[in-house]
XYZ file of C-alpha atoms in Angstrom:
598
model
C 166.821 46.823 89.402
C 168.056 44.381 86.711
C 166.285 41.221 85.537
C 167.301 38.058 83.726
C 164.532 36.217 81.921
C 163.998 32.483 82.362
C 163.030 30.359 79.314
C 159.412 30.377 80.418
C 159.424 34.156 80.292
C 160.097 34.181 76.548
C 156.344 34.081 76.046
C 155.518 37.171 78.063
C 151.953 38.389 78.380
C 151.599 41.557 76.311
C 148.831 42.767 78.588
C 151.350 43.186 81.421
C 153.444 45.938 79.812
C 152.662 49.594 80.489
C 152.939 51.982 77.561
C 152.506 55.752 77.522
C 149.515 56.693 75.382
C 149.727 59.935 73.455
C 146.066 60.613 74.129
C 146.428 60.234 77.894
C 149.737 62.043 78.396
C 151.364 60.750 81.597
C 148.837 58.001 82.169
C 149.578 54.468 81.000
C 147.637 51.658 79.421
C 148.319 48.000 78.623
C 148.561 47.268 74.872
C 150.017 44.862 72.376
C 152.236 47.712 71.226
C 153.744 47.749 74.703
C 154.707 44.139 74.275
C 156.264 44.878 70.892
C 158.326 47.651 72.437
C 159.574 45.305 75.131
C 160.715 42.919 72.426
C 162.418 45.724 70.567
C 164.321 46.633 73.727
C 166.236 43.414 73.369
C 168.002 44.892 70.331
C 170.088 47.041 72.647
C 172.385 44.063 73.184
C 175.621 44.342 71.170
C 175.220 40.790 69.841
C 172.943 37.800 70.227
C 173.349 36.027 73.564
C 175.135 38.881 75.313
C 173.850 40.454 78.483
C 173.500 44.186 78.718
C 176.479 45.950 80.247
C 175.268 48.822 82.342
C 177.093 50.789 85.010
C 174.716 52.225 87.613
C 177.143 54.849 88.826
C 177.486 56.573 85.467
C 173.997 55.709 84.222
C 175.441 55.417 80.689
C 176.107 52.545 78.353
C 179.411 52.337 76.524
C 179.874 54.386 73.314
C 179.630 51.589 70.756
C 176.606 50.065 72.448
C 175.014 53.493 72.622
C 175.582 53.902 68.890
C 173.924 50.594 68.261
C 170.972 51.563 70.417
C 170.452 54.682 68.295
C 170.533 52.607 65.130
C 167.957 50.218 66.442
C 165.719 53.101 67.437
C 165.119 53.814 63.746
C 162.595 50.969 63.745
C 159.123 52.595 63.736
C 158.103 50.325 66.598
C 161.253 50.661 68.680
C 161.396 54.408 68.172
C 158.709 54.908 70.790
C 160.806 53.003 73.315
C 162.471 54.929 76.123
C 166.142 54.379 76.875
C 165.183 53.071 80.319
C 163.703 50.021 78.607
C 166.885 49.597 76.602
C 168.916 49.669 79.802
C 166.587 47.369 81.673
C 166.203 44.242 79.532
C 168.728 41.853 78.059
C 168.793 39.817 74.864
C 167.224 36.353 75.360
C 163.879 37.225 73.733
C 165.471 38.079 70.415
C 166.417 34.450 69.831
C 162.736 33.594 69.553
C 161.317 36.607 67.735
C 163.953 37.590 65.196
C 162.648 34.771 63.018
C 159.278 36.518 62.677
C 160.377 40.123 62.201
C 162.693 40.813 59.231
C 163.689 44.133 60.726
C 164.860 42.467 63.926
C 166.804 39.910 61.926
C 168.542 42.595 59.819
C 169.411 44.559 62.939
C 171.101 41.597 64.578
C 173.064 40.686 61.469
C 174.444 44.218 61.165
C 175.561 44.456 64.792
C 179.285 44.553 64.182
C 179.065 47.146 61.453
C 176.920 49.375 63.599
C 179.281 49.262 66.559
C 182.284 50.193 64.406
C 180.820 53.450 63.100
C 181.755 56.622 64.914
C 178.409 58.097 63.992
C 175.198 56.440 62.974
C 174.319 57.076 59.319
C 172.677 53.807 58.326
C 168.895 53.606 58.455
C 166.491 50.775 57.898
C 163.214 50.825 56.082
C 160.554 48.748 57.746
C 158.175 47.287 55.130
C 155.216 47.835 57.410
C 152.968 50.885 57.201
C 152.680 52.229 60.719
C 150.564 55.253 59.934
C 147.034 55.610 61.242
C 145.567 52.615 62.994
C 148.306 50.185 62.000
C 150.449 50.442 65.126
C 151.158 46.757 65.771
C 154.002 44.746 64.349
C 152.442 41.956 62.200
C 155.487 39.730 62.519
C 154.796 39.210 66.200
C 151.034 38.803 65.987
C 151.298 35.073 65.285
C 152.635 34.521 68.793
C 149.725 36.212 70.535
C 148.135 32.961 71.748
C 151.385 31.676 73.201
C 152.158 35.043 74.718
C 149.033 34.960 76.867
C 149.914 31.652 78.503
C 152.851 32.797 80.597
C 153.027 35.745 82.961
C 155.926 37.916 83.948
C 156.209 35.929 87.180
C 159.024 34.023 85.464
C 161.317 37.023 85.824
C 164.076 36.408 88.340
C 165.242 39.439 90.279
C 168.945 39.959 90.680
C 171.085 42.244 92.811
C 171.592 45.897 92.018
C 175.238 45.528 91.079
C 176.427 46.198 87.503
C 176.085 43.398 84.962
C 179.200 42.127 83.242
C 179.987 40.136 80.133
C 179.654 36.371 80.474
C 182.865 34.873 81.827
C 184.823 32.290 79.841
C 183.838 28.669 80.313
C 185.991 26.780 82.774
C 186.650 29.683 85.105
C 186.318 28.431 88.714
C 183.114 29.342 90.508
C 182.885 30.820 93.992
C 183.938 28.301 96.636
C 180.791 28.149 98.720
C 181.739 25.217 100.924
C 185.221 26.545 101.648
C 183.730 29.915 102.588
C 181.212 28.289 104.931
C 184.000 26.220 106.476
C 186.157 29.304 106.991
C 183.346 31.198 108.713
C 182.637 28.260 111.035
C 186.342 27.978 111.880
C 186.349 31.675 112.738
C 183.568 31.110 115.285
C 185.470 28.224 116.828
C 188.677 30.232 117.111
C 187.056 33.060 119.083
C 185.049 30.605 121.243
C 181.684 31.912 120.026
C 180.821 28.644 118.243
C 177.715 27.132 119.793
C 177.594 23.461 120.723
C 174.086 22.321 121.557
C 173.769 20.107 124.583
C 171.436 17.141 124.108
C 169.165 17.362 127.129
C 165.905 15.477 127.610
C 163.918 17.078 130.404
C 161.904 14.801 132.672
C 158.381 16.085 133.301
C 157.828 13.784 136.262
C 161.124 14.801 137.917
C 161.389 18.499 137.058
C 163.984 20.111 137.125
C 165.833 16.857 136.478
C 166.866 15.744 132.987
C 169.090 13.297 131.143
C 172.090 14.427 129.118
C 173.082 12.664 125.879
C 175.916 14.778 124.498
C 178.629 12.123 124.809
C 179.397 9.814 121.891
C 178.291 6.783 123.877
C 174.646 5.803 124.069
C 174.648 6.213 127.831
C 172.505 8.955 129.340
C 173.589 10.959 132.339
C 171.208 12.299 135.016
C 171.571 16.049 135.529
C 169.856 19.001 137.178
C 168.959 21.919 134.905
C 169.786 25.405 136.254
C 169.330 27.553 133.153
C 165.855 26.800 131.810
C 163.398 29.532 130.840
C 160.587 27.273 132.056
C 160.849 29.411 135.166
C 157.873 27.978 137.076
C 157.780 24.459 135.662
C 154.429 25.049 133.957
C 155.338 22.827 130.996
C 154.776 19.801 133.239
C 151.806 21.072 135.234
C 148.989 18.510 135.254
C 146.325 20.981 134.149
C 148.479 22.103 131.241
C 149.237 18.560 130.112
C 145.573 17.576 130.358
C 144.542 20.567 128.242
C 147.104 19.568 125.623
C 145.883 15.959 125.576
C 142.264 16.981 125.140
C 143.130 19.414 122.349
C 145.104 16.737 120.528
C 142.235 14.255 120.687
C 139.597 16.808 119.711
C 141.371 18.924 117.103
C 144.521 17.116 115.994
C 148.111 18.299 115.957
C 148.185 21.183 113.487
C 146.339 24.449 112.872
C 145.714 23.734 109.192
C 146.690 27.094 107.752
C 147.255 30.781 108.314
C 144.875 32.774 110.473
C 143.202 34.042 107.291
C 142.930 30.671 105.525
C 141.406 27.938 107.692
C 143.867 28.437 110.573
C 141.738 30.613 112.857
C 139.694 29.066 115.666
C 137.811 29.884 118.829
C 140.914 28.703 120.686
C 143.001 31.462 119.087
C 140.468 34.143 119.873
C 139.822 32.946 123.418
C 143.529 32.947 124.267
C 143.893 36.434 122.791
C 141.000 37.632 124.955
C 142.628 36.080 128.041
C 145.957 37.778 127.319
C 144.339 41.157 126.688
C 142.447 40.846 129.969
C 145.631 39.800 131.790
C 147.375 43.019 130.722
C 144.266 45.225 131.046
C 144.286 45.986 127.320
C 141.552 46.038 124.697
C 142.998 43.362 122.414
C 145.887 40.967 121.834
C 147.421 39.234 118.827
C 149.194 35.867 118.803
C 152.411 35.124 116.906
C 154.482 31.981 116.438
C 157.141 33.405 118.793
C 157.856 36.645 120.594
C 160.829 37.189 118.299
C 158.353 37.293 115.417
C 155.942 39.412 117.465
C 158.581 42.057 118.223
C 160.140 42.037 114.769
C 156.830 42.188 112.909
C 155.202 44.800 115.124
C 158.126 47.222 115.102
C 158.814 46.722 111.399
C 155.174 47.404 110.539
C 155.023 50.400 112.856
C 158.217 51.882 111.428
C 157.188 51.318 107.825
C 153.598 52.508 107.931
C 153.553 55.400 110.408
C 154.822 58.337 108.327
C 157.882 60.069 109.730
C 158.045 58.013 112.928
C 161.251 58.043 115.017
C 162.177 55.040 117.166
C 164.030 55.373 120.487
C 165.620 52.092 121.535
C 167.356 50.993 124.742
C 170.950 49.931 124.078
C 170.336 46.642 125.883
C 167.343 45.596 123.796
C 166.904 42.041 122.556
C 167.868 41.041 119.011
C 164.203 40.732 118.007
C 163.586 44.380 118.872
C 166.790 45.511 117.191
C 166.000 43.606 114.000
C 162.511 45.044 113.650
C 163.807 48.572 114.246
C 166.735 48.200 111.854
C 164.749 46.627 109.033
C 161.915 49.146 109.044
C 164.312 51.914 108.008
C 162.805 54.558 110.302
C 165.166 57.031 112.024
C 166.401 55.441 115.253
C 167.960 56.845 118.394
C 169.705 54.500 120.845
C 169.799 55.580 124.479
C 172.117 54.113 127.087
C 170.703 51.104 128.921
C 168.056 52.255 131.425
C 169.396 55.838 131.231
C 166.365 58.120 131.508
C 168.448 61.309 131.304
C 169.999 60.220 128.023
C 166.572 59.344 126.649
C 165.339 62.836 127.520
C 168.322 64.354 125.735
C 167.497 62.400 122.571
C 163.764 63.105 122.711
C 164.440 66.844 122.918
C 166.065 66.745 119.487
C 162.868 65.627 117.753
C 159.788 67.893 117.496
C 156.904 66.868 119.733
C 154.622 66.742 116.713
C 156.767 64.018 115.140
C 155.432 60.492 115.785
C 157.707 58.530 118.118
C 157.902 55.215 119.953
C 160.174 54.305 122.886
C 161.151 50.622 122.944
C 162.592 48.870 126.007
C 162.441 45.696 128.111
C 161.094 45.424 131.639
C 163.481 42.625 132.705
C 166.756 42.361 130.821
C 167.437 38.732 129.964
C 171.212 38.698 130.490
C 171.788 41.203 133.290
C 168.598 40.672 135.273
C 168.100 44.449 135.432
C 164.592 45.781 135.872
C 164.138 49.014 133.978
C 162.831 52.286 135.464
C 159.578 51.647 133.631
C 157.444 54.408 135.095
C 160.058 57.120 134.508
C 160.615 55.986 130.917
C 156.880 55.883 130.187
C 156.203 59.280 131.763
C 159.053 60.815 129.794
C 157.911 59.203 126.551
C 154.368 60.505 126.972
C 155.676 63.956 127.850
C 157.226 64.089 124.379
C 154.244 62.537 122.603
C 155.746 59.068 122.143
C 154.168 55.640 122.340
C 155.721 53.107 124.714
C 156.547 49.572 123.564
C 157.525 47.340 126.493
C 158.907 43.820 126.157
C 157.764 41.850 129.243
C 159.023 38.487 127.967
C 161.018 37.654 131.107
C 158.353 39.045 133.436
C 154.961 37.683 132.363
C 153.823 34.950 134.720
C 156.514 35.856 137.254
C 155.499 39.233 138.695
C 152.275 40.908 139.695
C 149.121 39.763 141.451
C 147.916 37.846 138.388
C 151.278 37.307 136.722
C 150.913 40.144 134.218
C 154.515 41.263 134.706
C 156.474 44.062 136.316
C 154.041 46.678 135.006
C 151.245 45.076 137.022
C 153.467 44.674 140.094
C 154.250 48.404 139.991
C 150.694 49.451 139.160
C 151.538 51.086 135.835
C 149.815 48.873 133.256
C 147.926 51.912 131.976
C 151.222 53.605 131.059
C 152.250 50.784 128.731
C 150.832 51.520 125.262
C 152.033 48.255 123.729
C 153.170 45.176 125.669
C 154.816 42.155 124.090
C 155.058 38.850 125.888
C 155.789 35.188 125.387
C 154.074 31.888 126.034
C 157.442 30.115 125.942
C 158.978 31.007 129.294
C 156.977 31.225 132.536
C 153.867 29.923 130.756
C 155.833 26.818 129.721
C 154.732 26.631 126.093
C 155.609 28.355 122.809
C 154.458 31.457 120.959
C 154.391 35.209 121.465
C 151.899 38.048 121.514
C 151.349 41.791 121.640
C 148.588 43.595 123.525
C 147.361 47.142 123.033
C 144.301 49.056 121.863
C 141.860 47.433 119.457
C 142.940 49.753 116.639
C 146.637 49.083 117.147
C 146.149 45.310 117.204
C 143.914 45.417 114.126
C 146.537 47.552 112.370
C 149.243 44.929 112.982
C 146.827 42.099 112.138
C 146.054 43.741 108.806
C 149.574 44.773 107.760
C 152.105 42.634 109.668
C 153.672 40.178 107.226
C 155.137 38.054 110.023
C 151.609 37.487 111.278
C 149.785 37.169 107.963
C 152.000 34.828 105.976
C 152.652 31.962 108.384
C 150.818 28.950 109.751
C 149.063 29.762 113.005
C 149.725 28.189 116.389
C 148.303 24.646 116.755
C 145.418 23.699 119.097
C 147.692 21.873 121.552
C 149.748 25.020 122.120
C 146.707 27.262 122.424
C 144.900 25.082 124.946
C 148.037 24.374 126.970
C 148.941 28.065 127.090
C 145.428 29.061 128.083
C 145.482 26.575 130.954
C 148.863 27.921 132.082
C 147.666 31.540 132.024
C 144.675 30.521 134.133
C 146.821 28.708 136.716
C 149.302 31.563 137.068
C 146.467 34.075 137.456
C 145.083 32.078 140.382
C 146.158 31.752 144.050
C 148.233 28.732 143.009
C 150.206 31.004 140.711
C 150.867 33.437 143.535
C 152.228 30.604 145.697
C 154.516 29.496 142.873
C 155.826 33.030 142.430
C 156.516 33.412 146.155
C 158.384 30.102 146.339
C 160.292 31.071 143.198
C 161.480 34.338 144.720
C 162.529 32.542 147.894
C 164.772 30.176 145.928
C 166.211 33.037 143.889
C 167.105 34.926 147.054
C 168.584 31.833 148.689
C 170.771 31.072 145.692
C 172.011 34.651 145.310
C 173.086 34.687 148.939
C 174.843 31.325 148.676
C 176.783 32.290 145.547
C 177.908 35.627 146.980
C 178.946 34.046 150.263
C 181.109 31.599 148.321
C 183.021 34.457 146.680
C 181.531 33.994 143.212
C 181.122 37.227 141.195
C 177.342 37.495 141.095
C 176.064 40.497 139.142
C 173.531 42.294 141.315
C 169.976 42.383 140.023
C 166.522 42.636 141.551
C 164.954 40.075 139.228
C 164.908 36.273 139.215
C 167.847 36.072 136.771
C 171.234 35.435 138.427
C 174.228 36.292 136.189
C 177.690 35.160 137.307
C 180.404 37.150 135.551
C 183.322 35.260 133.947
C 184.664 37.672 131.314
C 186.469 35.117 129.160
C 184.772 32.841 126.584
C 187.132 29.881 126.982
C 186.937 29.967 130.772
C 183.169 30.365 130.662
C 182.809 27.284 128.477
C 185.256 25.401 130.697
C 183.234 26.093 133.851
C 180.045 25.032 132.079
C 181.613 21.771 130.910
C 183.029 21.001 134.347
C 179.659 21.605 135.976
C 178.114 19.135 133.545
C 180.577 16.544 134.800
C 179.248 17.219 138.295
C 175.685 16.717 137.055
C 174.665 20.386 136.702
C 173.616 21.960 133.418
C 174.392 25.679 133.124
C 174.865 27.072 129.627
C 177.847 29.347 128.979
C 176.689 32.709 127.597
C 179.268 34.059 125.160
C 179.369 36.533 122.268
C 177.162 37.468 120.406
C 174.502 36.945 123.082
C 176.567 39.251 125.293
C 179.368 41.646 124.393
C 182.945 40.383 124.357
C 184.418 40.595 127.836
C 180.993 40.147 129.422
C 180.810 36.357 129.133
C 178.830 34.848 131.971
C 176.872 31.963 133.394
C 173.149 32.663 133.678
C 171.356 30.865 136.492
C 167.597 30.551 136.821
C 166.438 28.511 139.824
C 162.802 27.411 139.917
C 160.298 26.765 142.724
C 161.127 23.071 142.353
C 164.805 23.410 143.202
C 165.402 23.170 146.935
C 168.017 24.394 149.398
C 169.898 21.105 149.384
C 170.221 21.208 145.599
C 171.462 24.802 145.771
C 174.040 23.942 148.432
C 175.468 21.134 146.330
C 175.497 23.284 143.204
C 177.434 26.104 144.884
C 180.005 23.677 146.244
C 180.516 22.072 142.831
C 180.644 25.428 141.091
C 183.443 26.642 143.340
C 185.447 23.579 142.362
C 184.692 23.983 138.653
C 185.607 27.663 138.927
C 189.058 26.843 140.236
C 189.591 24.023 137.706
C 189.041 26.637 134.993
C 191.821 28.760 136.519
C 189.522 31.394 137.975
C 189.840 32.803 141.467
C 187.158 33.343 144.068
C 186.692 36.688 145.758
C 187.687 36.902 149.422
C 184.674 35.790 151.421
C 183.665 34.072 154.570
C 183.692 30.321 154.661
C 180.651 29.312 152.644
C 177.486 28.506 154.536
C 173.844 28.227 153.465
C 172.405 31.664 152.748
C 169.733 33.299 154.871
C 166.359 33.209 153.083
C 164.770 35.909 155.221
C 166.072 38.875 153.256
C 164.103 38.817 150.040
C 161.908 41.846 150.660
C 162.903 43.587 147.413
C 161.898 40.563 145.391
C 158.752 40.058 147.415
C 157.503 43.485 146.359
C 157.374 42.257 142.778
C 155.431 39.058 143.431
C-alpha cells in the first residue's frame, strides 16, 4: 500500500516507527533511530519534490533510481534501512529536514550526478561518530518536541496502483460531472432509471394517500397497492400512542451508539420480545434489516475460520453484499432447489464450517421456500441455517413469528433475521439466535457497533406493534389479509392478467418489458391507483413486473375497480390479456392454502 504525506504529517511522532533491534532479532521496538530511518527513506526520490515511481508488478525501481538508492544507503543512519522503506515513502519530508542534516543536503544536491553513473563509486563521509551508544542523528534532535505533537494519523491512504511522475500543469482533470451524467443517461436509456413518486400516506384513511408528483401544487387522491406496511400497523392507535408517549418522555433521538449513551431499557426490552417471538435465546437490533443481514454475514464470514457460505440464487441484495464482502468461499444454489444444494454441500468436507443462507418468502416472486427440507439438509452436512423472514414476520404463524412458526420448525432455524419496517409498520431490523451467537455479532459487527442506535419512538412503537400482532387481534388481521390476497389473485387471473403463482401474500404480475411496465404503472396512477413498476436491477431483465400487496383494509369493491382499471391500462400500454372468461368478482372461499399459514 502506498501513502502520500499531508503537511501535518511532516512532524511525525518518532515513537510510532518500528525498528528491528539487533539484540532482539525479529522483534521490534519504537526508537528515535526508527524515526531517523524513516526520514532517510525520503532520499530514495530522484529529486526534491518528486514522488517515488514504483511498479508493483515487477517489484523493482528503475535502474537510475536504484543506483541513487544505493548511494544514499552509504549514510550510517540510512544504511540500516530496508529497501521496503525506500519503496514505501516519498519525498515531502526532505524539504523540512535537509536543512538540519548536512549529509541529507549533500545527497540531494548530488542527485543528478548519482543517477548518471552506471555504477556507484562515490561515497560520503558523515561527520558524526555512530559507534557505540551514539546511534541518533544529532541534526534531527532539535525537532524532537515538534515531532511528538503530530501522529501518523495524517497519512492519507491511496489505491494500490503504481505511482507516476507528476503530470504537467494545465493538463485537464478527469471529467467527474460528465461521467456522472453519462451513467445517469445510461440508466434512462435502458428504462432502469428510478423516478420516485411523491406520495403522502393518510393514517386516518389507510390505504389512501395523496400524490404530489406533478409539477403543479395540486395533490391527487390515490389508493396504494404496493406498500410493505402489509397490515397497516403504522397507523394503529396503540402504536401511535406508544410513539407519542416515548417522544414526550425520552425525546426524538437515541443520543449515541449502543456502547456510548445510546443503550436503554427500551432497546433491551424490544430485543427480549423479539427473541421470545422467535423462540430464541437472544436478539440484536439494527438500524435496518439490510444492515442486519450485511453485518451478520460479513462478520460470520470474516471471523469463523475456513467457513463456506451456501446462498440461494434468489437472495436479497443485503444477503448477497454481506456474503460477497466477507471474502469467504461461496456456493450459489438454484432458487429453492434442494437437490442442487445437496450437490454443492457434498463437495465440502463435513468438518468444514458452513452456513446456508436463504429467504422464507421471496420478495419479488412471492415464493415460499422449502424451509424444512433446506434446514434438514444443512444440518445433515453440519451447516448453520440463516433464514431471512423479512416478508413473513407479523404475517404468518399463531403469534406472527413467520413461516417457520406456521410450519412448526422454529427450532430448525439457527439464525433468523427480520424487520420492523414491513408488517410491524416501523423501521429497523434484527437477528435472533443463541446468546453466544448474538453476543458474537454484538461484539464484532461493525454495522452494529459504529452507528447511532434506534430512537425511543421507534422502539416503543415497534414493541407495541409486536404485542398487537402476537394477540388475537393480530390473528384476525392476518386472516382478513389472506382473504383479500386470495380475492385479488382470483380477480386478476379471471381478467386474463398474467399473475405469477405464489402461495404468499405477494402478487406479482408479469410484464417482461421495462418500458411497458413503467407505462402501465403511470396509467394506473392516472386512474388513482399507485403500483410501482419493478424493473432491473431489482429483478432480472425480462422479468419486469408489477408487485401488488393488498392489505386487510382494502375491500372487494376497491379490488374490483382496480382490476377493471388495470385491464384498461394494460391495453393502453400495448399489452394483451390472456384468453379468459368475462371478468367477474373472484370467489373468496378458496384460500385454504393461505389459511394454513395464518
